[in-house]
GROMACS .gro file of C-alpha atoms in nm:
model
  425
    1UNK     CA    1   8.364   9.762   9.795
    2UNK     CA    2   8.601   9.697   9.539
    3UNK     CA    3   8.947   9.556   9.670
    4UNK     CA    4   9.163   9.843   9.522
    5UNK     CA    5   9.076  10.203   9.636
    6UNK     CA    6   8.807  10.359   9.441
    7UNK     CA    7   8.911  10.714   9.492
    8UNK     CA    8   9.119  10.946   9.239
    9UNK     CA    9   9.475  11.067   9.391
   10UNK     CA   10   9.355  11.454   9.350
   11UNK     CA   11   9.015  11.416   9.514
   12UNK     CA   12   9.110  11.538   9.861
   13UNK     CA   13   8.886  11.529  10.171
   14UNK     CA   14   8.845  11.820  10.383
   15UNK     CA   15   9.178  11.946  10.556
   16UNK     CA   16   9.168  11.990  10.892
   17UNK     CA   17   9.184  12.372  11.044
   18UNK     CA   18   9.547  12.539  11.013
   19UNK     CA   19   9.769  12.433  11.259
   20UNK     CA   20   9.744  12.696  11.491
   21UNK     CA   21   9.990  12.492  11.738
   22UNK     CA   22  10.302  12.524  11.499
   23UNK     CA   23  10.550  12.762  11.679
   24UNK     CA   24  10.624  13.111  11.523
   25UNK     CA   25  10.900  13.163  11.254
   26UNK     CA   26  11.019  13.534  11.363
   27UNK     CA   27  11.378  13.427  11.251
   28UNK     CA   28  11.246  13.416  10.878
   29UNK     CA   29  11.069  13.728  10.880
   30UNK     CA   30  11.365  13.934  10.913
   31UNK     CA   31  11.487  14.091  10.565
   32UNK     CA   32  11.854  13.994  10.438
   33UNK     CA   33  12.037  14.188  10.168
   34UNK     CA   34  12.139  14.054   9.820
   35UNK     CA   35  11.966  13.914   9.558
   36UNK     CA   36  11.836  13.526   9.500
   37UNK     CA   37  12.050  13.314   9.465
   38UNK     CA   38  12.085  13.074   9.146
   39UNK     CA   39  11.961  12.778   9.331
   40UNK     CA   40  11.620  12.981   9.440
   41UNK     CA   41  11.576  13.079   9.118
   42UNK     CA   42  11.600  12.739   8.958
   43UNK     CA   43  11.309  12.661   9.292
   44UNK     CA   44  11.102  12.934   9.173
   45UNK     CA   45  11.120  12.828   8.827
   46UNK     CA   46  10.982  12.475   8.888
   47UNK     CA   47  10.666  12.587   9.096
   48UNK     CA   48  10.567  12.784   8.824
   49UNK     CA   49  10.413  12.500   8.699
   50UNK     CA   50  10.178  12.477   8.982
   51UNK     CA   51   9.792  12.432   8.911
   52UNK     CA   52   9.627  12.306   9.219
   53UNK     CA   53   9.538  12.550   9.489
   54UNK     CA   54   9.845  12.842   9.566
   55UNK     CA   55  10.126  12.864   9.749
   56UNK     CA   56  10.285  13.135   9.937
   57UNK     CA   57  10.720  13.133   9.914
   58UNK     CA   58  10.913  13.358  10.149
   59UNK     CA   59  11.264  13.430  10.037
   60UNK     CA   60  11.593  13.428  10.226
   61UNK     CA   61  11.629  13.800  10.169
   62UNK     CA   62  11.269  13.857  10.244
   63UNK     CA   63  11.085  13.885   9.903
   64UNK     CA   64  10.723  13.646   9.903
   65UNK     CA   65  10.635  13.523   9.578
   66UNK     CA   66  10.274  13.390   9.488
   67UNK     CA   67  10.183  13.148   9.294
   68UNK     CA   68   9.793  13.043   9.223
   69UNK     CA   69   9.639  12.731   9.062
   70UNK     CA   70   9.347  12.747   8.857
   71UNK     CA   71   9.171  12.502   9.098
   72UNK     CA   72   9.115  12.432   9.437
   73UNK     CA   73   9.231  12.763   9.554
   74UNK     CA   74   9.131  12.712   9.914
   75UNK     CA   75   9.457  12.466   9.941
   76UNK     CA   76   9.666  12.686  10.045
   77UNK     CA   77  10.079  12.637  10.127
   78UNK     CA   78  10.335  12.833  10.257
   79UNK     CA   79  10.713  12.791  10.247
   80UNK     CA   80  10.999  13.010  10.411
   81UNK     CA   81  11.316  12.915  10.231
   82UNK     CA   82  11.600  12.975  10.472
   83UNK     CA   83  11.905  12.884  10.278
   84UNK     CA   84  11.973  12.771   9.924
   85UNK     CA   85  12.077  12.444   9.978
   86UNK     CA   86  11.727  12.367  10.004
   87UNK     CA   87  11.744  12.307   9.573
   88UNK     CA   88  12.111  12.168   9.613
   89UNK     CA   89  11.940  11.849   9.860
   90UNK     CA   90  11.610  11.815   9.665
   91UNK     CA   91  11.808  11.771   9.292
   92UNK     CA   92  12.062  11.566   9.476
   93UNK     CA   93  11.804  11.326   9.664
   94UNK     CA   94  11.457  11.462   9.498
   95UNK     CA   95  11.141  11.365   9.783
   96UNK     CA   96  11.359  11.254  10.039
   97UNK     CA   97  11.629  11.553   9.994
   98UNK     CA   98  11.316  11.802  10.032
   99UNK     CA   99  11.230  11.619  10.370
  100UNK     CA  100  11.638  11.636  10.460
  101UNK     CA  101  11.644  12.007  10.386
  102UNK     CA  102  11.343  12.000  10.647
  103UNK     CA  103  11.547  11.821  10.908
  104UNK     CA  104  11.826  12.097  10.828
  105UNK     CA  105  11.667  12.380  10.906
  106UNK     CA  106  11.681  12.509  10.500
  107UNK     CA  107  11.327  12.581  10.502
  108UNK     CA  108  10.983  12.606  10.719
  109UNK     CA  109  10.618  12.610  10.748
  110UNK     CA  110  10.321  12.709  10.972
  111UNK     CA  111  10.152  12.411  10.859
  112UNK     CA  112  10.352  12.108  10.724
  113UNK     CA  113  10.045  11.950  10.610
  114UNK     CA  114   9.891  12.197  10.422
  115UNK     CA  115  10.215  12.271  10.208
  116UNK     CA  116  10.307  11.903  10.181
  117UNK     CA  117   9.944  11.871  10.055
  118UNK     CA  118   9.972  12.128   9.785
  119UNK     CA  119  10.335  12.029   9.659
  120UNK     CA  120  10.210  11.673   9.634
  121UNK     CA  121   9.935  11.740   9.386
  122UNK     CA  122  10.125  11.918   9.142
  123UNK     CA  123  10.385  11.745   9.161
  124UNK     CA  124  10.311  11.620   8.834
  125UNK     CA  125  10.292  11.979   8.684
  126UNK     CA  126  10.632  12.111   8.851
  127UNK     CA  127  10.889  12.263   8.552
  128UNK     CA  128  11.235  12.105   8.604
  129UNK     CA  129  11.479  11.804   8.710
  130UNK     CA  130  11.253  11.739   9.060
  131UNK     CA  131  11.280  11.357   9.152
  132UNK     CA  132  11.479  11.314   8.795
  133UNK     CA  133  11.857  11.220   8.962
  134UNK     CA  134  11.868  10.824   8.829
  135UNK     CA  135  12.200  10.804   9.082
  136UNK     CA  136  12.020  10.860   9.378
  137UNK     CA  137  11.723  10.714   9.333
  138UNK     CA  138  11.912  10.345   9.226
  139UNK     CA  139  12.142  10.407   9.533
  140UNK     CA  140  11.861  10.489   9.789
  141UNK     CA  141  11.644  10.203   9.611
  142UNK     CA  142  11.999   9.961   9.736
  143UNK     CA  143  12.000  10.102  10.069
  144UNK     CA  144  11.662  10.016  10.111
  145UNK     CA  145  11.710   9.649   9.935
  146UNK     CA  146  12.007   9.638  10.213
  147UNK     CA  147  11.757   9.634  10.502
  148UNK     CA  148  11.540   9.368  10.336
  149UNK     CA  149  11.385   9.187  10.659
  150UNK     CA  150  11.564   8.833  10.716
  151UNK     CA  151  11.491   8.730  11.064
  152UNK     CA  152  11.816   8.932  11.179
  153UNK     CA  153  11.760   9.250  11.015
  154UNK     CA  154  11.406   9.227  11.091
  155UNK     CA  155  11.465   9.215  11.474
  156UNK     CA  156  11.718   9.571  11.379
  157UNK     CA  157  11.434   9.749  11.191
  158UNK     CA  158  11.181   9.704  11.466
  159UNK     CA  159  11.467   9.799  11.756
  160UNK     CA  160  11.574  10.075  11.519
  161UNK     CA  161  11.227  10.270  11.555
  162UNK     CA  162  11.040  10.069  11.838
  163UNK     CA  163  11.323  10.108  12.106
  164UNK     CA  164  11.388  10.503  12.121
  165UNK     CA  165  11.244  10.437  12.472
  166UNK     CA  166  10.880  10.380  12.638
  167UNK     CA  167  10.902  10.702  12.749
  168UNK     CA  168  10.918  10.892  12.444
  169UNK     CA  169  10.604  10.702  12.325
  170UNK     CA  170  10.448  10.769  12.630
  171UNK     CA  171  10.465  11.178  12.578
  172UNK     CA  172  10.225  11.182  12.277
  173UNK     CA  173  10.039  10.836  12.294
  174UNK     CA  174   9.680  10.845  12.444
  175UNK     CA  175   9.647  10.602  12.743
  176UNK     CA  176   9.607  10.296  12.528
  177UNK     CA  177   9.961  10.330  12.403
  178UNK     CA  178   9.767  10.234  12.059
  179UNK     CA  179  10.051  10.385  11.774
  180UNK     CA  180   9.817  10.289  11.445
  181UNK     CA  181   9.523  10.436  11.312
  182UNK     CA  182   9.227  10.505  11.519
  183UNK     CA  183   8.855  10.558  11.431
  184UNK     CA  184   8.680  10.825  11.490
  185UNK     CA  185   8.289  10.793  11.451
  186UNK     CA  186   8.207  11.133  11.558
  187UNK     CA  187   8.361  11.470  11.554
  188UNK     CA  188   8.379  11.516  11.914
  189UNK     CA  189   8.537  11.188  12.042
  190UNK     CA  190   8.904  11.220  12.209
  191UNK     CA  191   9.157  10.980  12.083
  192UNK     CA  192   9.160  10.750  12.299
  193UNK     CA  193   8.771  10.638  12.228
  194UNK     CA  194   8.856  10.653  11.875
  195UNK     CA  195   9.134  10.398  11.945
  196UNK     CA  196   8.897  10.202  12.158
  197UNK     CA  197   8.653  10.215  11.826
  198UNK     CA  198   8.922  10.069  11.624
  199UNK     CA  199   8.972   9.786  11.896
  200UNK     CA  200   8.606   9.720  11.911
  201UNK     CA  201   8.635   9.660  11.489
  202UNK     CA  202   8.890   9.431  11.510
  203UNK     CA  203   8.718   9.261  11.823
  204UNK     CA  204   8.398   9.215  11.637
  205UNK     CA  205   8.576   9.075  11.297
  206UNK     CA  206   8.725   8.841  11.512
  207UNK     CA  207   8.402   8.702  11.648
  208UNK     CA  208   8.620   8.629  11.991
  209UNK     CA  209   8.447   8.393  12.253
  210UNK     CA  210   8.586   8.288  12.577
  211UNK     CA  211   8.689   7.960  12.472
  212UNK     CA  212   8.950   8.088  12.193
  213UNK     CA  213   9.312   8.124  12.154
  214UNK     CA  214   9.399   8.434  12.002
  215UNK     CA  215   9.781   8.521  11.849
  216UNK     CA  216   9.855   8.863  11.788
  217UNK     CA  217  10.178   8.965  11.514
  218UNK     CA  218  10.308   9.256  11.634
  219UNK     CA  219  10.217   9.372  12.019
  220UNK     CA  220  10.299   9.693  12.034
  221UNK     CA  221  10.242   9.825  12.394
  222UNK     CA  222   9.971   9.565  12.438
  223UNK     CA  223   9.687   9.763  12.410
  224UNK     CA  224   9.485   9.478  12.185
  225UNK     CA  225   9.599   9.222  12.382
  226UNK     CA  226   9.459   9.359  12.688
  227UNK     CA  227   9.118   9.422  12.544
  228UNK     CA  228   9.073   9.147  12.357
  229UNK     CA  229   9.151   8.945  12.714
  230UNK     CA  230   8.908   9.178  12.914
  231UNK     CA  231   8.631   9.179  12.666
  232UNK     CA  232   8.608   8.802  12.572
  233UNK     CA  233   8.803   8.625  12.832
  234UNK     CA  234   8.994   8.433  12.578
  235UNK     CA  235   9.344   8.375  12.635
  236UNK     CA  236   9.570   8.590  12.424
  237UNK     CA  237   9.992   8.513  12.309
  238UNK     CA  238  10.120   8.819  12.167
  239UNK     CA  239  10.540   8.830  11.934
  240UNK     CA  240  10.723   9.117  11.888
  241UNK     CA  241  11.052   9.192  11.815
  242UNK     CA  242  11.079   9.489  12.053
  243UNK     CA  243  11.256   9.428  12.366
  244UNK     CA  244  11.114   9.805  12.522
  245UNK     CA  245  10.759   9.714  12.401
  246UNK     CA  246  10.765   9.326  12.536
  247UNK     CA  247  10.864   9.500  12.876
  248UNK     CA  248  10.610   9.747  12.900
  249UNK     CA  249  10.328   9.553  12.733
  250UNK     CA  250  10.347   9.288  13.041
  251UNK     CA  251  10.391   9.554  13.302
  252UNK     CA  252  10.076   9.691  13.160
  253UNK     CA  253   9.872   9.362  13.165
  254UNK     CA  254   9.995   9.259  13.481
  255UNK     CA  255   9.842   9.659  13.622
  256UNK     CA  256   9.497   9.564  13.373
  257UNK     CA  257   9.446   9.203  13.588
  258UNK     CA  258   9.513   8.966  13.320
  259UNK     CA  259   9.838   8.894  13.328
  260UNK     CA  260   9.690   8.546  13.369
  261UNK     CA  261   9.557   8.554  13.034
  262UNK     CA  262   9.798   8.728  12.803
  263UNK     CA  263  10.100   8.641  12.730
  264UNK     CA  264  10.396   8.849  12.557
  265UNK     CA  265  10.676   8.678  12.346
  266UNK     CA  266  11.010   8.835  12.190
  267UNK     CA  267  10.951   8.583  11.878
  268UNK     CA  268  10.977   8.617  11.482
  269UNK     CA  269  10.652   8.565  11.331
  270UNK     CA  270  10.806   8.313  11.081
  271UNK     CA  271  10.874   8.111  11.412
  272UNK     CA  272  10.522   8.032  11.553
  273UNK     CA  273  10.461   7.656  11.587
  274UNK     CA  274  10.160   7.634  11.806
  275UNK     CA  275   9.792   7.680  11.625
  276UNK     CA  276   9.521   7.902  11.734
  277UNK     CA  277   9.159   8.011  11.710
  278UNK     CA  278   9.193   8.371  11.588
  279UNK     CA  279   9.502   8.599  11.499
  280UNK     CA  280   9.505   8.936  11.471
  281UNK     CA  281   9.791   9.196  11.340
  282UNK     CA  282   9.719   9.557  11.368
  283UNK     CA  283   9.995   9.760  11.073
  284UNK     CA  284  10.238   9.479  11.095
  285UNK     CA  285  10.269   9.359  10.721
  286UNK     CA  286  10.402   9.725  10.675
  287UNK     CA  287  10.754   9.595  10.794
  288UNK     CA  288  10.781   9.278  10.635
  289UNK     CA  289  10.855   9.346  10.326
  290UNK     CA  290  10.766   9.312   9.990
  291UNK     CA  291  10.940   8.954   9.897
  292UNK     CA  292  10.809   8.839  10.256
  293UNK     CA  293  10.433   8.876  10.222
  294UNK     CA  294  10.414   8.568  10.055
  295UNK     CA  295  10.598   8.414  10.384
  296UNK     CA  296  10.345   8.616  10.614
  297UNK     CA  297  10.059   8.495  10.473
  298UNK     CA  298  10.179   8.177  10.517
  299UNK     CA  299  10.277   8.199  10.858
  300UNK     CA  300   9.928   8.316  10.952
  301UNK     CA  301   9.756   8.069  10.772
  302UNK     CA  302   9.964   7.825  10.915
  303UNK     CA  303   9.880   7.978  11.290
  304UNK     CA  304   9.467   7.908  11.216
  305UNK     CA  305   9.315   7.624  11.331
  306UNK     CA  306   9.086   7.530  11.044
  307UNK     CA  307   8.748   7.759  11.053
  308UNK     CA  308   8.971   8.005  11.218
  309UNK     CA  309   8.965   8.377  11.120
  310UNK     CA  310   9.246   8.644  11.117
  311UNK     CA  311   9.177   9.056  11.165
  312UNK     CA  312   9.447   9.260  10.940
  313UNK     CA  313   9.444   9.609  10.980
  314UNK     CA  314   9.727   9.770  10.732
  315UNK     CA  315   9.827  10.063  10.530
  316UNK     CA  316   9.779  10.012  10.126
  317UNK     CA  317   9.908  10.224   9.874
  318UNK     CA  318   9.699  10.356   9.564
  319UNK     CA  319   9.735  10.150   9.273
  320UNK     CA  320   9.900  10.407   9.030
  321UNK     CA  321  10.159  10.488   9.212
  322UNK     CA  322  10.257  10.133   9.310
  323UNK     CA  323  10.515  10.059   9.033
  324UNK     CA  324  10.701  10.419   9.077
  325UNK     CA  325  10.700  10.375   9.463
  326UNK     CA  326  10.848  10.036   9.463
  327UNK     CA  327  11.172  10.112   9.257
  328UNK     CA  328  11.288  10.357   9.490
  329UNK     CA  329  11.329  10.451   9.910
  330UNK     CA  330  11.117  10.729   9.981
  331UNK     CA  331  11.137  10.929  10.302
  332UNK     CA  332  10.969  10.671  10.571
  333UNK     CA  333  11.167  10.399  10.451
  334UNK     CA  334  11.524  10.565  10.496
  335UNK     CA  335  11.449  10.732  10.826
  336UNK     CA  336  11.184  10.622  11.028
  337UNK     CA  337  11.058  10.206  10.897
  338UNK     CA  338  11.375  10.086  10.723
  339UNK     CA  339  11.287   9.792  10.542
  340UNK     CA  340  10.906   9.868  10.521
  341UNK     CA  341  10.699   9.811  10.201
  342UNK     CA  342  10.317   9.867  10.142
  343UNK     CA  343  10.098   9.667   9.957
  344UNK     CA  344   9.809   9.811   9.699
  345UNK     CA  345   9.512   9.659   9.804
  346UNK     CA  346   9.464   9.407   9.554
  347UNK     CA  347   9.825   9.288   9.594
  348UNK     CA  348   9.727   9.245   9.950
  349UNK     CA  349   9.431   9.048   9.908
  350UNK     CA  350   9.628   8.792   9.653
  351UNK     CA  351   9.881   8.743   9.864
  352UNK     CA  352   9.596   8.646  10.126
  353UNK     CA  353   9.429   8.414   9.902
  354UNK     CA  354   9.774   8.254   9.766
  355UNK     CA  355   9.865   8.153  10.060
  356UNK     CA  356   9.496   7.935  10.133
  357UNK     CA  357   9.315   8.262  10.304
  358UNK     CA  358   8.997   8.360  10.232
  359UNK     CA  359   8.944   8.796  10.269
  360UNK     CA  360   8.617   8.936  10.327
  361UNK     CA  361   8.508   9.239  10.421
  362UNK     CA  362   8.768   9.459  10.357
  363UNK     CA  363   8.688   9.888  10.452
  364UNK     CA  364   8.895  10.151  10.433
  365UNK     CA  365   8.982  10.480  10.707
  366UNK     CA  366   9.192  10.697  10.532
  367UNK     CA  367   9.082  11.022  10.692
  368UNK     CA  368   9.056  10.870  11.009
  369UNK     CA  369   9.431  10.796  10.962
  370UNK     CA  370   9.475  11.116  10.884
  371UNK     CA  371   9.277  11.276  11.139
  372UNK     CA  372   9.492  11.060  11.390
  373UNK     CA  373   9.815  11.178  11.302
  374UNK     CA  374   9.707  11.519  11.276
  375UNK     CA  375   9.652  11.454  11.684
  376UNK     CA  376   9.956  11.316  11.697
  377UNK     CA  377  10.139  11.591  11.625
  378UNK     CA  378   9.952  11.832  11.819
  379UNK     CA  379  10.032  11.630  12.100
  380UNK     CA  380  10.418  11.585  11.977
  381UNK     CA  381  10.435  11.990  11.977
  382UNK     CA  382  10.263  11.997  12.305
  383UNK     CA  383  10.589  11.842  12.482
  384UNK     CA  384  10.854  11.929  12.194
  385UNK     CA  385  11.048  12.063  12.507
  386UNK     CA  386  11.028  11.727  12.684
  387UNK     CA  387  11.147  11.568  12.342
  388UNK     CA  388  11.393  11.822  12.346
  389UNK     CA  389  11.540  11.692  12.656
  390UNK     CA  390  11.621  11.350  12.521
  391UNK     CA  391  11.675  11.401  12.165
  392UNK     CA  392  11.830  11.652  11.939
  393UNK     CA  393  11.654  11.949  11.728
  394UNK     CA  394  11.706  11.765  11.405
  395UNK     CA  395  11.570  11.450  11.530
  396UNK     CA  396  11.198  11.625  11.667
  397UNK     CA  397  11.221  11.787  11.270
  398UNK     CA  398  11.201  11.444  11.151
  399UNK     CA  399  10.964  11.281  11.358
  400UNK     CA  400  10.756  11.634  11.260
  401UNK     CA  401  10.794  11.557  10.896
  402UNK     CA  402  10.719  11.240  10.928
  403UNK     CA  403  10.410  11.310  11.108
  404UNK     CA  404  10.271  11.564  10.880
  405UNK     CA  405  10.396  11.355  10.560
  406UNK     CA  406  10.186  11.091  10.643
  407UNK     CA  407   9.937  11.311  10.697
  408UNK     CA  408   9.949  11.420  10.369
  409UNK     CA  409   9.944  11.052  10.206
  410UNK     CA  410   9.586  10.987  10.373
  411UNK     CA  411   9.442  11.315  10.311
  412UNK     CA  412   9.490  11.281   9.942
  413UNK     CA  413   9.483  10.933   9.975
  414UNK     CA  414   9.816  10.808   9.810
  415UNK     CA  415   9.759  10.573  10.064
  416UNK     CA  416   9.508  10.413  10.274
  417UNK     CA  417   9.412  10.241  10.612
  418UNK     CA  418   9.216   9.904  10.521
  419UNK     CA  419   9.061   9.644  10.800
  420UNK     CA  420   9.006   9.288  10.660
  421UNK     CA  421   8.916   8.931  10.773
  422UNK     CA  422   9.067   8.635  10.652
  423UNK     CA  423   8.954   8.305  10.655
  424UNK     CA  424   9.071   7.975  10.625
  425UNK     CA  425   8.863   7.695  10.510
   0.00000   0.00000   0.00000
């Protein structure tokens, strides 16, 4: 397979079935008098230019508009505006002011992912100033600069998302804690066998033996660690800079019986000074940042023994839309992976190679990212009252958004899930 993604941005794979487990909107069904305001007419005005599939807007005073594509009609979106300042937030902050009116409460959907999914591919066809502010995109593109991952901001980035507690993972997590991309090879499997699946690729890129050392970048709740250490019997050393995942990732190989054999670290992966068999990070480079790939290629080829092999699973980005995406912060980067950066592919696999790597091998899951966070968030809405408990409304709205909007980057591809090896000679 080619190293950049083959696919065109507008070739979509099947969307899942409607979320059915979104709660009910009576509270934007009820009919308000007046007319539309200025700002929801300037909003209506720019979907007119939509071409792909239709979309279904419900006013604030209870009017629906329709609006239909010439293609793909079976994409189908709907939007209940609640309050104007929906348009005030999008032309002041464009992408990331649409997802902030989300947070709000300024508008809602039945399904996130469908009408994310239909917005996104005609974007290029919307009528109006959408995404145009130059002010906000410079500032948002220095706030994000601002969080660029030196080993002391690094270690805040990881705590900012990582440490909202164990037991907030815990709620929507399957039982191998795994937060990344699993693989589903059938239609029927539960999540937790697809995560297992994605273990067993990584596992078998790795060629692991008994006899190796294995370092893993970025433990997450151990759930690698511990398979890798039950399948092979190799010994495994796992860094993160997550003080609530270190904890819980040894309590959890201590309970699996090899606490003897895996070992967790609170370390900076530009610190490693031992050498080792195999290493494997599983959607690590995602938070390293752009002007430290260079340095984390480095740092793993400098961790391999020589004839040793790494296992890199990581989100990409399509090609065309590199340039665009990295001059400004988009939605993930300001709330939920400050200081985060993906790669395309091909800028990847250079990176790899520049810094004495060999990559072979490298496939790519999109849907089955997709299909994963799509579970996710069932399982999120399953316990929103838990959530609800021990965070704030606005704060389950953004971890929704984020959920579905990542689901919409897979399903139309705007970015991918590859799994490489890399080598070194």
């Amino acid at each position: 397979m080619d190293k950049e993604q083959p696919q065109a941005l507008a070739e979509t794979r099947p969307m899942m079935p409607a979320d059915g487990f979104s709660p009910e909107l009576p509270a934007l069904l009820a009919k308000r008098s007046g007319g539309i305001s200025l700002g929801v007419r300037l909003l209506l005005f720019m979907l007119k230019g939509l071409r792909i599939g239709a979309l279904e807007v419900h006013l604030p005073n209870g009017e629906v508009r329709h609006f239909r594509g010439q293609e793909r009609l079976e994409l189908h979106g709907v939007l209940h505006i609640r309050s104007g300042a929906l348009i005030r937030q999008v032309l002041r902050n464009g992408e990331v002011g649409f997802g902030e009116a989300y947070m709000d409460g300024h508008w809602d959907s039945p399904d996130l992912t469908a009408l994310l999914t239909v917005l996104y591919l005609n974007e290029p066809y919307f009528t109006g100033p959408y995404e145009k502010n130059p002010v906000s995109r410079f500032l948002g593109w220095l706030k994000h600069k601002s969080r660029a991952n030196t080993k002391k901001q690094a270690l805040k980035n990881i705590q900012y998302h990582y440490d909202l507690g164990n037991s907030f993972y815990r709620l929507w997590l399957d039982d191998t804690m795994a937060y990344s991309s699993a693989v589903f090879r059938s239609p029927n499997e539960t999540l937790m066998q697809a995560q297992l699946n994605k273990f067993a690729n990584m596992f078998e890129r790795l060629d692991l033996k008994p006899e190796h050392t294995l370092l893993e970048i970025g433990s997450g709740w151990g759930g690698f660690a511990i398979y890798a250490a039950q399948r092979s019997g190799c010994r495994v050393h796992s860094i993160t800079l997550s003080k609530e995942q270190l904890e819980e990732a040894q309590r959890r190989a201590q309970a699996a019986g090899v606490g003897d054999r895996v070992s967790f670290e609170l370390r900076d992966y530009r610190d490693v000074q031992d050498q080792y068999d195999r290493v494997v990070s599983i959607e690590m480079y995602e938070a390293v940042g752009e002007e430290y790939w260079p340095t984390y290629f480095r740092a793993i080829q400098r961790a391999l023994k020589p004839g040793g092999r790494a296992a890199i699973q990581g989100i990409t980005i399509h090609p065309e839309i590199f340039d665009a995406y990295r001059r400004k912060m988009d939605f993930i980067q300001k709330y939920i992976f400050p200081g985060g950066m993906l790669a395309t592919p091909g800028v990847f696999i250079d990176a790899a190679n520049c810094a004495g790597l060999t990559a072979q091998q490298p496939e790519f899951f999109a849907r089955d990212y997709a299909d994963t966070l799509a579970v996710w968030h069932r399982n999120v809405l399953a316990v929103r009252d838990t959530i609800l408990q021990q965070f704030d409304a606005r704060f389950l709205r953004m971890w929704r958004y984020y959920l579905s909007y990542c689901e919409c980057g897979f399903r139309v591809e705007r970015v991918n899930l590859m799994q490489v090896t890399l080598t070194k000679p």
